[in-house]
XYZ file of N, CA and C in Angstrom:
231
model
N 0.840 -1.177 0.000
C 0.000 0.000 0.000
C 0.881 1.234 0.000
N 0.456 2.195 -0.757
C 1.170 3.463 -0.771
C 0.265 4.535 -0.201
N 0.812 5.396 0.593
C 0.012 6.429 1.232
C 0.524 7.806 0.912
N -0.401 8.744 0.875
C -0.027 10.136 0.676
C -0.712 10.987 1.731
N -0.001 11.982 2.209
C -0.547 12.941 3.159
C -0.545 14.302 2.491
N -1.684 14.991 2.582
C -1.774 16.337 2.026
C -2.483 17.240 3.027
N -2.004 18.456 3.181
C -2.682 19.392 4.083
C -3.985 19.873 3.453
N -4.929 20.278 4.310
C -6.149 20.882 3.795
C -6.446 22.164 4.553
N -7.136 23.068 3.868
C -7.495 24.357 4.465
C -8.634 24.151 5.459
N -8.830 25.096 6.367
C -9.855 24.924 7.393
C -11.239 24.604 6.835
N -11.853 23.607 7.435
C -13.230 23.223 7.146
C -13.852 22.764 8.458
N -15.141 22.541 8.457
C -15.835 22.204 9.693
C -15.443 20.806 10.155
N -14.855 20.730 11.333
C -14.447 19.470 11.947
C -15.653 18.846 12.653
N -15.555 17.578 13.044
C -16.653 16.935 13.772
C -17.076 17.660 15.050
N -16.207 18.477 15.637
C -16.566 19.233 16.837
C -17.396 20.469 16.518
N -17.522 20.802 15.217
C -18.325 21.943 14.800
C -17.533 23.207 14.529
N -16.248 23.200 14.848
C -15.406 24.377 14.613
C -14.582 24.175 13.345
N -14.119 25.271 12.758
C -13.305 25.187 11.541
C -11.829 25.021 11.910
N -11.216 23.994 11.330
C -9.799 23.707 11.547
C -9.210 23.143 10.261
N -7.941 23.345 10.080
C -7.196 22.713 9.002
C -6.649 21.394 9.504
N -5.830 20.769 8.698
C -5.225 19.509 9.114
C -4.598 18.790 7.946
N -4.571 17.458 8.037
C -3.958 16.614 7.015
C -4.909 15.515 6.589
N -4.906 15.224 5.292
C -5.637 14.079 4.754
C -4.642 12.965 4.471
N -5.025 11.753 4.817
C -4.219 10.578 4.509
C -5.012 9.711 3.555
N -4.394 9.313 2.446
C -5.023 8.432 1.475
C -4.106 7.237 1.252
N -4.639 6.035 1.515
C -3.922 4.779 1.277
C -4.763 3.913 0.364
N -4.135 3.298 -0.637
C -4.823 2.382 -1.551
C -3.912 1.187 -1.796
N -4.534 0.012 -1.931
C -3.716 -1.161 -2.220
C -3.799 -1.574 -3.686
N -4.615 -0.873 -4.497
C -4.731 -1.191 -5.907
C -5.717 -2.305 -6.206
N -6.292 -2.918 -5.182
C -7.237 -4.020 -5.359
C -8.608 -3.708 -4.772
N -8.856 -2.456 -4.436
C -10.167 -2.083 -3.934
C -10.189 -1.539 -2.524
N -9.125 -1.737 -1.762
C -9.072 -1.199 -0.404
C -8.610 0.253 -0.467
N -9.443 1.157 0.076
C -9.116 2.578 0.085
C -9.358 3.105 1.494
N -8.352 3.729 2.065
C -8.461 4.310 3.402
C -8.258 5.811 3.273
N -9.281 6.568 3.706
C -9.200 8.033 3.694
C -9.434 8.518 5.113
N -8.460 9.141 5.686
C -8.569 9.690 7.040
C -8.256 11.180 6.994
N -9.026 11.949 7.751
C -8.733 13.370 7.936
C -8.361 13.556 9.395
N -7.215 14.134 9.639
C -6.757 14.449 10.988
C -6.755 15.975 11.115
N -7.686 16.493 11.910
C -7.797 17.941 12.099
C -6.799 18.404 13.157
N -6.366 19.661 13.054
C -5.408 20.222 14.003
C -5.931 20.210 15.441
N -7.252 20.239 15.621
C -7.841 20.252 16.963
C -7.843 18.873 17.613
N -7.610 17.814 16.819
C -7.631 16.453 17.347
C -8.790 15.618 16.835
N -9.743 16.246 16.135
C -10.865 15.499 15.545
C -10.359 14.624 14.402
N -11.140 13.562 14.107
C -10.816 12.690 12.970
C -12.088 12.355 12.211
N -11.973 12.252 10.905
C -13.039 11.763 10.045
C -12.432 10.593 9.267
N -13.112 9.448 9.283
C -12.539 8.217 8.748
C -13.485 7.605 7.713
N -12.940 7.198 6.570
C -13.706 6.489 5.545
C -12.842 5.339 5.047
N -13.326 4.118 5.227
C -12.626 2.926 4.758
C -13.520 2.205 3.756
N -13.006 1.968 2.564
C -13.710 1.217 1.529
C -12.985 -0.114 1.382
N -13.722 -1.208 1.524
C -13.117 -2.531 1.535
C -13.252 -3.236 0.186
N -12.504 -4.319 0.024
C -12.471 -5.074 -1.223
C -13.852 -5.557 -1.658
N -14.729 -5.841 -0.716
C -16.070 -6.350 -1.058
C -17.047 -5.229 -1.401
N -16.586 -3.977 -1.400
C -17.436 -2.842 -1.746
C -18.095 -2.171 -0.558
N -17.960 -2.752 0.628
C -18.565 -2.134 1.807
C -17.753 -0.911 2.231
N -18.443 0.016 2.893
C -17.826 1.269 3.322
C -18.097 1.471 4.802
N -17.083 1.872 5.549
C -17.225 2.188 6.970
C -16.887 3.661 7.149
N -17.849 4.420 7.692
C -17.658 5.841 7.959
C -17.739 6.088 9.453
N -16.861 6.915 9.966
C -16.960 7.329 11.360
C -16.285 8.683 11.532
N -16.655 9.330 12.612
C -16.053 10.615 12.947
C -15.905 10.677 14.455
N -14.785 11.207 14.903
C -14.483 11.306 16.327
C -14.106 12.748 16.624
N -14.780 13.314 17.599
C -14.490 14.696 17.997
C -13.177 14.755 18.776
N -12.674 15.960 18.949
C -11.399 16.163 19.647
C -11.493 15.790 21.128
N -12.703 15.685 21.689
C -12.853 15.244 23.086
C -12.973 13.727 23.194
N -12.831 13.003 22.068
C -12.843 11.550 22.065
C -14.211 10.924 21.845
N -15.267 11.725 21.735
C -16.611 11.182 21.545
C -16.895 10.970 20.069
N -17.577 9.869 19.770
C -17.985 9.582 18.403
C -19.141 10.491 18.003
N -19.154 10.886 16.749
C -20.233 11.706 16.212
C -21.323 10.761 15.723
N -22.560 11.023 16.147
C -23.670 10.162 15.752
C -24.511 10.768 14.642
N -24.317 12.053 14.346
C -25.048 12.712 13.278
C -24.522 12.238 11.929
N -25.278 12.462 10.861
C -24.782 12.077 9.529
C -23.438 12.743 9.253
N -22.573 12.004 8.636
C -21.222 12.469 8.333
C -21.222 13.112 6.945
N -20.543 14.242 6.829
C -20.466 14.931 5.546
C -19.702 14.071 4.548
N -20.033 14.185 3.247
C -19.331 13.396 2.225
C -17.867 13.786 2.139
N -17.049 12.805 1.826
C -15.617 13.041 1.665
C -15.383 13.771 0.353
N -14.618 14.830 0.378
C -14.350 15.623 -0.815
C -13.074 15.184 -1.521
N -12.472 14.102 -1.073
C -11.245 13.607 -1.703
C -10.042 14.419 -1.283
N -8.972 14.233 -2.000
C -7.745 14.944 -1.623
C -7.346 15.982 -2.607
């Protein structure tokens, strides 16, 4: 798997505040795609696409609590 990290400009983090951070994109070339956003405040937005086509989405606020509201679509890198 090869991974790339790219910075992103401030956008609304799972905590509701605007922060910048880094996007991580990993792909294995066979269907596994991992997209993680690490915000400067400590929040994370996670999207994992698996070989069978299933997708796992989650978001964690900077205080460690999971976000239960609908997660915004990933805008890519």
